[in-house]
PDB file of C-alpha atoms in Angstrom:
ATOM      1  CA  ILE T  21      -2.917 -29.077 -31.280  1.00 48.00           C
ATOM      2  CA  GLU T  22      -4.485 -25.769 -32.688  1.00 50.00           C
ATOM      3  CA  LEU T  23      -2.485 -22.632 -33.220  1.00 54.00           C
ATOM      4  CA  CYS T  24      -4.659 -19.745 -32.315  1.00 54.00           C
ATOM      5  CA  ASP T  25      -2.802 -16.855 -34.875  1.00 59.00           C
ATOM      6  CA  ARG T  26      -1.988 -18.791 -37.618  1.00 63.00           C
ATOM      7  CA  ASN T  27      -1.442 -15.921 -40.109  1.00 68.00           C
ATOM      8  CA  GLU T  28       1.012 -14.391 -37.697  1.00 67.00           C
ATOM      9  CA  ALA T  29       2.894 -17.957 -37.137  1.00 65.00           C
ATOM     10  CA  GLN T  30       2.874 -18.053 -41.102  1.00 69.00           C
ATOM     11  CA  LYS T  31       4.350 -14.794 -41.492  1.00 73.00           C
ATOM     12  CA  LEU T  32       7.291 -15.697 -38.809  1.00 68.00           C
ATOM     13  CA  PHE T  33       7.841 -18.852 -40.742  1.00 67.00           C
ATOM     14  CA  GLU T  34       8.207 -17.231 -43.914  1.00 72.00           C
ATOM     15  CA  GLU T  35      10.693 -14.544 -42.297  1.00 72.00           C
ATOM     16  CA  THR T  36      12.836 -17.735 -41.003  1.00 67.00           C
ATOM     17  CA  LEU T  37      13.119 -18.967 -44.008  1.00 67.00           C
ATOM     18  CA  GLU T  38      14.149 -15.830 -45.945  1.00 72.00           C
ATOM     19  CA  THR T  39      16.463 -14.617 -43.393  1.00 71.00           C
ATOM     20  CA  LYS T  40      17.466 -17.882 -42.029  1.00 68.00           C
ATOM     21  CA  LYS T  41      17.627 -16.982 -38.567  1.00 70.00           C
ATOM     22  CA  VAL T  42      15.851 -18.098 -35.489  1.00 71.00           C
ATOM     23  CA  GLY T  43      12.448 -16.435 -35.015  1.00 68.00           C
ATOM     24  CA  GLN T  44      10.539 -16.624 -32.051  1.00 73.00           C
ATOM     25  CA  TYR T  45       7.146 -15.269 -30.597  1.00 72.00           C
ATOM     26  CA  GLN T  46       4.436 -15.896 -28.139  1.00 75.00           C
ATOM     27  CA  THR T  47       1.011 -17.538 -28.925  1.00 76.00           C
ATOM     28  CA  ARG T  48      -1.633 -19.564 -27.868  1.00 75.00           C
ATOM     29  CA  PHE T  49      -2.200 -23.456 -28.655  1.00 76.00           C
ATOM     30  CA  PHE T  50      -5.431 -25.264 -27.665  1.00 72.00           C
ATOM     31  CA  ILE T  51      -4.486 -28.377 -26.525  1.00 73.00           C
ATOM     32  CA  ASN T  52      -7.243 -31.053 -25.391  1.00 73.00           C
ATOM     33  CA  ARG T  53      -9.752 -27.823 -25.447  1.00 74.00           C
ATOM     34  CA  LYS T  54      -7.334 -26.444 -23.130  1.00 79.00           C
ATOM     35  CA  LEU T  55      -5.865 -22.949 -23.990  1.00 79.00           C
ATOM     36  CA  ILE T  56      -2.243 -22.294 -23.245  1.00 81.00           C
ATOM     37  CA  ASP T  57       0.575 -19.925 -23.674  1.00 82.00           C
ATOM     38  CA  VAL T  58       3.541 -21.130 -25.634  1.00 80.00           C
ATOM     39  CA  SER T  59       6.656 -19.621 -26.739  1.00 80.00           C
ATOM     40  CA  LEU T  60       7.113 -20.568 -30.097  1.00 74.00           C
ATOM     41  CA  THR T  61      10.486 -21.045 -31.973  1.00 78.00           C
ATOM     42  CA  PHE T  62      11.547 -21.429 -35.513  1.00 70.00           C
ATOM     43  CA  ALA T  63      14.745 -22.740 -35.875  1.00 69.00           C
ATOM     44  CA  ILE T  64      17.255 -21.934 -39.015  1.00 64.00           C
ATOM     45  CA  PRO T  65      16.027 -23.807 -41.742  1.00 59.00           C
ATOM     46  CA  PHE T  66      18.073 -27.064 -43.240  1.00 62.00           C
ATOM     47  CA  PRO T  67      17.840 -28.691 -46.437  1.00 61.00           C
ATOM     48  CA  ALA T  68      14.976 -31.254 -46.278  1.00 60.00           C
ATOM     49  CA  VAL T  69      14.949 -34.477 -47.832  1.00 61.00           C
ATOM     50  CA  ASN T  70      14.105 -33.062 -51.227  1.00 63.00           C
ATOM     51  CA  GLU T  71      17.090 -31.048 -51.987  1.00 63.00           C
ATOM     52  CA  ASN T  72      14.944 -28.285 -53.658  1.00 66.00           C
ATOM     53  CA  SER T  73      13.279 -27.398 -50.270  1.00 67.00           C
ATOM     54  CA  LEU T  74      14.061 -26.380 -46.929  1.00 65.00           C
ATOM     55  CA  ALA T  75      12.809 -27.650 -43.469  1.00 68.00           C
ATOM     56  CA  VAL T  76      12.204 -25.587 -40.382  1.00 69.00           C
ATOM     57  CA  ILE T  77      12.025 -27.138 -37.049  1.00 73.00           C
ATOM     58  CA  ALA T  78       9.610 -25.512 -34.965  1.00 74.00           C
ATOM     59  CA  ALA T  79       9.787 -25.515 -30.872  1.00 78.00           C
ATOM     60  CA  ALA T  80       6.942 -24.374 -28.834  1.00 78.00           C
ATOM     61  CA  ARG T  81       7.718 -24.163 -24.708  1.00 83.00           C
ATOM     62  CA  ASP T  82       4.572 -23.931 -22.412  1.00 84.00           C
ATOM     63  CA  ILE T  83       4.756 -20.677 -20.722  1.00 84.00           C
ATOM     64  CA  THR T  84       1.302 -20.350 -18.930  1.00 82.00           C
ATOM     65  CA  GLU T  85       2.221 -20.227 -15.534  1.00 85.00           C
ATOM     66  CA  GLU T  86       5.112 -17.607 -16.516  1.00 85.00           C
ATOM     67  CA  VAL T  87       2.465 -15.261 -18.111  1.00 83.00           C
ATOM     68  CA  GLN T  88      -0.030 -15.943 -15.262  1.00 84.00           C
ATOM     69  CA  LYS T  89       2.759 -14.448 -12.618  1.00 83.00           C
ATOM     70  CA  GLU T  90       3.306 -11.643 -15.043  1.00 83.00           C
ATOM     71  CA  ASP T  91      -0.738 -10.766 -15.322  1.00 83.00           C
ATOM     72  CA  ASP T  92      -0.535 -10.752 -11.381  1.00 81.00           C
ATOM     73  CA  LEU T  93       2.142  -8.775 -11.325  1.00 80.00           C
ATOM     74  CA  LEU T  94       0.844  -6.161 -13.779  1.00 84.00           C
ATOM     75  CA  ARG T  95      -2.601  -6.469 -11.761  1.00 86.00           C
ATOM     76  CA  PHE T  96      -0.848  -5.639  -8.519  1.00 82.00           C
ATOM     77  CA  HIS T  97       1.169  -2.736  -9.974  1.00 83.00           C
ATOM     78  CA  ASN T  98      -2.193  -1.121 -11.611  1.00 86.00           C
ATOM     79  CA  ILE T  99      -3.944  -1.667  -8.011  1.00 84.00           C
ATOM     80  CA  ALA T 100      -0.889  -0.419  -6.105  1.00 86.00           C
ATOM     81  CA  GLU T 101      -0.412   2.527  -8.355  1.00 90.00           C
ATOM     82  CA  GLY T 102      -4.008   3.552  -8.199  1.00 87.00           C
ATOM     83  CA  SER T 103      -4.416   3.060  -4.519  1.00 88.00           C
ATOM     84  CA  VAL T 104      -4.957   6.090  -2.322  1.00 88.00           C
ATOM     85  CA  ASN T 105      -3.201   4.099   0.667  1.00 91.00           C
ATOM     86  CA  PRO T 106       0.517   4.845   0.677  1.00 93.00           C
ATOM     87  CA  VAL T 107       2.358   1.304  -0.254  1.00 93.00           C
ATOM     88  CA  LEU T 108       5.993   0.396  -0.233  1.00 94.00           C
ATOM     89  CA  ILE T 109       7.802  -2.991  -0.651  1.00 94.00           C
ATOM     90  CA  THR T 110      11.702  -3.422   0.614  1.00 95.00           C
ATOM     91  CA  ASP T 111      13.893  -6.043   0.239  1.00 94.00           C
ATOM     92  CA  ILE T 112      14.897  -8.168   2.807  1.00 92.00           C
ATOM     93  CA  THR T 113      17.496  -6.073   4.684  1.00 91.00           C
ATOM     94  CA  GLY T 114      14.934  -3.143   4.658  1.00 90.00           C
ATOM     95  CA  LYS T 115      15.659  -1.018   1.747  1.00 94.00           C
ATOM     96  CA  MET T 116      12.662   0.581  -0.028  1.00 95.00           C
ATOM     97  CA  ILE T 117      12.629  -0.797  -3.713  1.00 94.00           C
ATOM     98  CA  TYR T 118       9.016   0.373  -4.669  1.00 94.00           C
ATOM     99  CA  ILE T 119       6.652   3.001  -3.520  1.00 93.00           C
ATOM    100  CA  ASN T 120       3.559   4.100  -5.035  1.00 94.00           C
ATOM    101  CA  PRO T 121       2.264   7.646  -5.822  1.00 94.00           C
ATOM    102  CA  ALA T 122       0.094   7.787  -2.518  1.00 93.00           C
ATOM    103  CA  PHE T 123       3.237   7.317  -0.594  1.00 94.00           C
ATOM    104  CA  THR T 124       5.265  10.108  -1.972  1.00 94.00           C
ATOM    105  CA  LYS T 125       2.109  12.330  -1.929  1.00 92.00           C
ATOM    106  CA  ILE T 126       1.770  12.035   1.665  1.00 91.00           C
ATOM    107  CA  THR T 127       5.165  12.133   3.079  1.00 93.00           C
ATOM    108  CA  GLY T 128       6.544  15.085   0.564  1.00 94.00           C
ATOM    109  CA  TYR T 129       9.496  12.967  -0.646  1.00 95.00           C
ATOM    110  CA  SER T 130      10.140  12.115  -4.366  1.00 94.00           C
ATOM    111  CA  LYS T 131      10.579   8.459  -5.517  1.00 93.00           C
ATOM    112  CA  GLU T 132      14.323   9.346  -6.224  1.00 94.00           C
ATOM    113  CA  GLU T 133      14.570  10.405  -2.610  1.00 95.00           C
ATOM    114  CA  LEU T 134      13.224   7.006  -1.005  1.00 95.00           C
ATOM    115  CA  LEU T 135      14.161   4.153  -3.001  1.00 95.00           C
ATOM    116  CA  GLY T 136      17.047   2.540  -1.352  1.00 94.00           C
ATOM    117  CA  ARG T 137      16.696   4.192   1.796  1.00 95.00           C
ATOM    118  CA  ASN T 138      15.198   2.486   4.851  1.00 93.00           C
ATOM    119  CA  PRO T 139      11.788   3.372   6.385  1.00 91.00           C
ATOM    120  CA  ARG T 140      13.256   4.406   9.490  1.00 89.00           C
ATOM    121  CA  MET T 141      13.860   8.005   7.940  1.00 92.00           C
ATOM    122  CA  PHE T 142      10.304   8.553   8.279  1.00 91.00           C
ATOM    123  CA  GLY T 143      10.975   7.894  12.561  1.00 85.00           C
ATOM    124  CA  SER T 144       9.064  10.645  14.662  1.00 83.00           C
ATOM    125  CA  GLY T 145      11.150   9.668  17.683  1.00 84.00           C
ATOM    126  CA  LYS T 146       8.148   8.855  19.363  1.00 84.00           C
ATOM    127  CA  TYR T 147       8.983   5.056  19.594  1.00 84.00           C
ATOM    128  CA  GLY T 148      12.075   3.590  21.425  1.00 83.00           C
ATOM    129  CA  ARG T 149      14.358   0.905  19.781  1.00 85.00           C
ATOM    130  CA  LYS T 150      12.276  -1.749  21.904  1.00 89.00           C
ATOM    131  CA  PHE T 151       9.080  -1.507  20.251  1.00 90.00           C
ATOM    132  CA  TRP T 152      10.625  -1.698  16.584  1.00 88.00           C
ATOM    133  CA  ASP T 153      12.697  -4.335  17.594  1.00 90.00           C
ATOM    134  CA  LYS T 154       9.438  -6.317  18.570  1.00 92.00           C
ATOM    135  CA  VAL T 155       7.849  -5.177  14.939  1.00 92.00           C
ATOM    136  CA  TRP T 156      10.867  -6.920  13.406  1.00 91.00           C
ATOM    137  CA  ALA T 157      10.836  -9.747  15.503  1.00 93.00           C
ATOM    138  CA  VAL T 158       7.231 -10.510  14.401  1.00 94.00           C
ATOM    139  CA  ILE T 159       7.568  -9.405  10.380  1.00 93.00           C
ATOM    140  CA  SER T 160      11.000 -11.705  10.463  1.00 92.00           C
ATOM    141  CA  SER T 161       9.381 -14.590  11.818  1.00 92.00           C
ATOM    142  CA  GLY T 162       6.779 -14.860   8.676  1.00 92.00           C
ATOM    143  CA  LYS T 163       4.004 -13.211  10.528  1.00 93.00           C
ATOM    144  CA  VAL T 164       1.736 -10.144   9.875  1.00 94.00           C
ATOM    145  CA  TRP T 165       1.905  -7.064  12.228  1.00 95.00           C
ATOM    146  CA  PHE T 166      -0.857  -4.288  12.647  1.00 93.00           C
ATOM    147  CA  GLY T 167      -0.769  -1.078  14.567  1.00 92.00           C
ATOM    148  CA  GLU T 168      -0.759   2.506  14.764  1.00 90.00           C
ATOM    149  CA  VAL T 169       2.409   4.705  14.118  1.00 91.00           C
ATOM    150  CA  GLU T 170       3.047   8.289  13.884  1.00 90.00           C
ATOM    151  CA  ASP T 171       5.934   9.085  11.158  1.00 91.00           C
ATOM    152  CA  LYS T 172       7.339  12.233  10.006  1.00 92.00           C
ATOM    153  CA  LYS T 173       6.970  14.007   6.646  1.00 93.00           C
ATOM    154  CA  LYS T 174       9.803  15.712   4.712  1.00 93.00           C
ATOM    155  CA  ASN T 175       8.448  19.240   6.059  1.00 93.00           C
ATOM    156  CA  GLY T 176       8.748  17.811   9.722  1.00 91.00           C
ATOM    157  CA  GLU T 177       5.002  17.389   9.749  1.00 90.00           C
ATOM    158  CA  PRO T 178       3.732  14.238  12.032  1.00 88.00           C
ATOM    159  CA  PHE T 179       2.022  11.625   9.669  1.00 88.00           C
ATOM    160  CA  HIS T 180      -0.227   9.259  11.611  1.00 89.00           C
ATOM    161  CA  SER T 181      -1.584   5.753   9.909  1.00 90.00           C
ATOM    162  CA  GLN T 182      -2.478   2.533  10.881  1.00 91.00           C
ATOM    163  CA  LEU T 183       0.083   0.280   9.399  1.00 93.00           C
ATOM    164  CA  LEU T 184       0.238  -3.318   7.996  1.00 94.00           C
ATOM    165  CA  ILE T 185       3.767  -4.873   7.543  1.00 95.00           C
ATOM    166  CA  SER T 186       3.375  -8.579   5.584  1.00 93.00           C
ATOM    167  CA  PRO T 187       6.139 -10.816   4.884  1.00 93.00           C
ATOM    168  CA  ILE T 188       6.450 -11.791   1.235  1.00 92.00           C
ATOM    169  CA  LEU T 189       7.618 -15.215   0.672  1.00 89.00           C
ATOM    170  CA  ASP T 190       8.601 -17.374  -2.240  1.00 85.00           C
ATOM    171  CA  ASN T 191       7.768 -20.432  -3.542  1.00 81.00           C
ATOM    172  CA  SER T 192      10.138 -22.492  -0.492  1.00 86.00           C
ATOM    173  CA  GLU T 193       8.238 -20.089   2.048  1.00 88.00           C
ATOM    174  CA  LYS T 194      11.448 -18.125   2.362  1.00 92.00           C
ATOM    175  CA  ILE T 195      11.323 -14.154   3.138  1.00 93.00           C
ATOM    176  CA  THR T 196      12.320 -12.105   0.165  1.00 92.00           C
ATOM    177  CA  GLY T 197      10.926  -8.886   1.160  1.00 94.00           C
ATOM    178  CA  TYR T 198       8.604  -7.138   3.341  1.00 95.00           C
ATOM    179  CA  PHE T 199       4.988  -5.170   1.948  1.00 93.00           C
ATOM    180  CA  GLY T 200       3.660  -2.358   3.712  1.00 93.00           C
ATOM    181  CA  ILE T 201       0.368  -0.565   3.236  1.00 93.00           C
ATOM    182  CA  HIS T 202      -0.721   2.618   5.396  1.00 92.00           C
ATOM    183  CA  ARG T 203      -3.975   4.050   6.110  1.00 89.00           C
ATOM    184  CA  ASP T 204      -4.107   7.654   6.890  1.00 85.00           C
ATOM    185  CA  LEU T 205      -5.326   8.845  10.181  1.00 85.00           C
ATOM    186  CA  SER T 206      -4.466  12.419   9.887  1.00 73.00           C
ATOM    187  CA  GLU T 207      -8.220  13.518   9.575  1.00 66.00           C
ATOM    188  CA  LYS T 208      -9.203  10.990  12.300  1.00 61.00           C
ATOM    189  CA  ARG T 209      -6.349  12.816  14.843  1.00 60.00           C
ATOM    190  CA  ILE T 210      -7.780  16.259  13.576  1.00 60.00           C
ATOM    191  CA  LEU T 211     -11.132  15.198  14.507  1.00 57.00           C
ATOM    192  CA  GLU T 212     -10.417  13.653  17.937  1.00 54.00           C
ATOM    193  CA  LYS T 213      -8.444  16.715  18.836  1.00 60.00           C
ATOM    194  CA  GLN T 214     -11.473  18.787  18.026  1.00 58.00           C
ATOM    195  CA  LEU T 215     -13.675  16.639  20.200  1.00 59.00           C
ATOM    196  CA  ILE T 216     -11.380  16.982  23.048  1.00 59.00           C
ATOM    197  CA  HIS T 217     -11.133  20.654  22.667  1.00 52.00           C
ATOM    198  CA  THR T 218     -14.912  20.590  22.491  1.00 61.00           C
ATOM    199  CA  GLN T 219     -15.026  18.533  25.642  1.00 56.00           C
ATOM    200  CA  LYS T 220     -12.498  20.922  27.773  1.00 57.00           C
ATOM    201  CA  MET T 221     -15.094  23.904  26.721  1.00 56.00           C
ATOM    202  CA  GLU T 222     -17.849  21.997  27.734  1.00 59.00           C
ATOM    203  CA  SER T 223     -16.425  21.256  30.849  1.00 58.00           C
ATOM    204  CA  ILE T 224     -14.894  24.770  31.554  1.00 54.00           C
ATOM    205  CA  GLY T 225     -18.434  25.919  30.688  1.00 55.00           C
ATOM    206  CA  THR T 226     -20.140  23.497  33.439  1.00 60.00           C
ATOM    207  CA  LEU T 227     -17.428  24.678  35.957  1.00 52.00           C
ATOM    208  CA  ALA T 228     -18.148  28.196  35.233  1.00 51.00           C
ATOM    209  CA  ALA T 229     -21.802  27.888  35.592  1.00 54.00           C
ATOM    210  CA  GLY T 230     -21.437  26.076  38.841  1.00 54.00           C
ATOM    211  CA  ILE T 231     -19.291  28.777  40.450  1.00 52.00           C
ATOM    212  CA  ALA T 232     -21.882  31.414  39.359  1.00 51.00           C
ATOM    213  CA  HIS T 233     -24.549  29.399  40.887  1.00 49.00           C
ATOM    214  CA  GLU T 234     -22.468  28.860  44.218  1.00 51.00           C
ATOM    215  CA  VAL T 235     -21.444  32.757  44.408  1.00 49.00           C
ATOM    216  CA  GLY T 236     -25.550  33.492  43.255  1.00 50.00           C
ATOM    217  CA  ASN T 237     -26.548  31.556  46.304  1.00 55.00           C
ATOM    218  CA  PRO T 238     -25.360  33.604  48.959  1.00 54.00           C
ATOM    219  CA  LEU T 239     -26.380  37.054  47.132  1.00 52.00           C
ATOM    220  CA  ALA T 240     -29.807  35.679  46.817  1.00 53.00           C
ATOM    221  CA  SER T 241     -30.060  34.765  50.020  1.00 49.00           C
ATOM    222  CA  ILE T 242     -28.852  38.277  51.536  1.00 48.00           C
ATOM    223  CA  SER T 243     -31.339  40.001  49.451  1.00 53.00           C
ATOM    224  CA  ALA T 244     -34.301  37.973  50.704  1.00 48.00           C
ATOM    225  CA  LEU T 245     -32.972  38.561  54.161  1.00 44.00           C
ATOM    226  CA  VAL T 246     -32.816  42.174  53.511  1.00 47.00           C
ATOM    227  CA  GLN T 247     -36.620  42.263  52.457  1.00 51.00           C
ATOM    228  CA  VAL T 248     -37.606  40.498  55.482  1.00 45.00           C
ATOM    229  CA  VAL T 249     -36.003  42.584  57.738  1.00 46.00           C
ATOM    230  CA  ARG T 250     -37.325  45.664  55.799  1.00 52.00           C
ATOM    231  CA  ARG T 251     -40.785  44.194  56.134  1.00 51.00           C
ATOM    232  CA  ASP T 252     -40.346  43.959  59.795  1.00 51.00           C
ATOM    233  CA  SER T 253     -38.843  47.153  60.332  1.00 51.00           C
ATOM    234  CA  ASP T 254     -40.796  50.144  61.543  1.00 52.00           C
ATOM    235  CA  ASP T 255     -38.162  52.207  59.606  1.00 50.00           C
ATOM    236  CA  PRO T 256     -40.203  53.449  56.387  1.00 46.00           C
ATOM    237  CA  PHE T 257     -37.032  52.788  54.663  1.00 38.00           C
TER     238      PHE T 257
END
């Protein structure tokens, strides 16, 4: 066993001897060429075999797995906080326990207004209970649901997005909450409306041209007939 930070350990050891209190800190050990994270504790000093000296018990606990989980959570937090996609996490009952900055930006609500509430507050009323019952049935069975939805912002404007909802499972595969991530489709909806408007205008233009053509043909025929009549008539006019 090799201690990575010997200076820190020596400092804590000396403090334990001086204060006669338990000292604890986190460090790393090299064991069989493998690096592990440990929680190192120095116990209260007690008389050693030699009455003129003190002994300290040092206990180390492997916390490699705990540190790994903390690192994973930190990485997720940093990714979620910096994501341009709105992200939220709810508990098992559906109450929001985490929302990222992108979520507050797109909805117009503050974090304080959202935490503890149910995402149904964003409902636009476009979907009936039957729709959301099907969504709930999917995610509560441990499966992922994905689809397009229309929600409502704080100011009442619609918010179109692709929504993915995934159950969060613990080590025993038990659902402990739900994770949702939105992909904003607002720009896509605007482009679709513009395309539909353009297509409508093109259709109106085509129809108008057709009408003009149909109206123009009889007029052209009448004009031609008049010219023929004039040529065949002795009337100088």
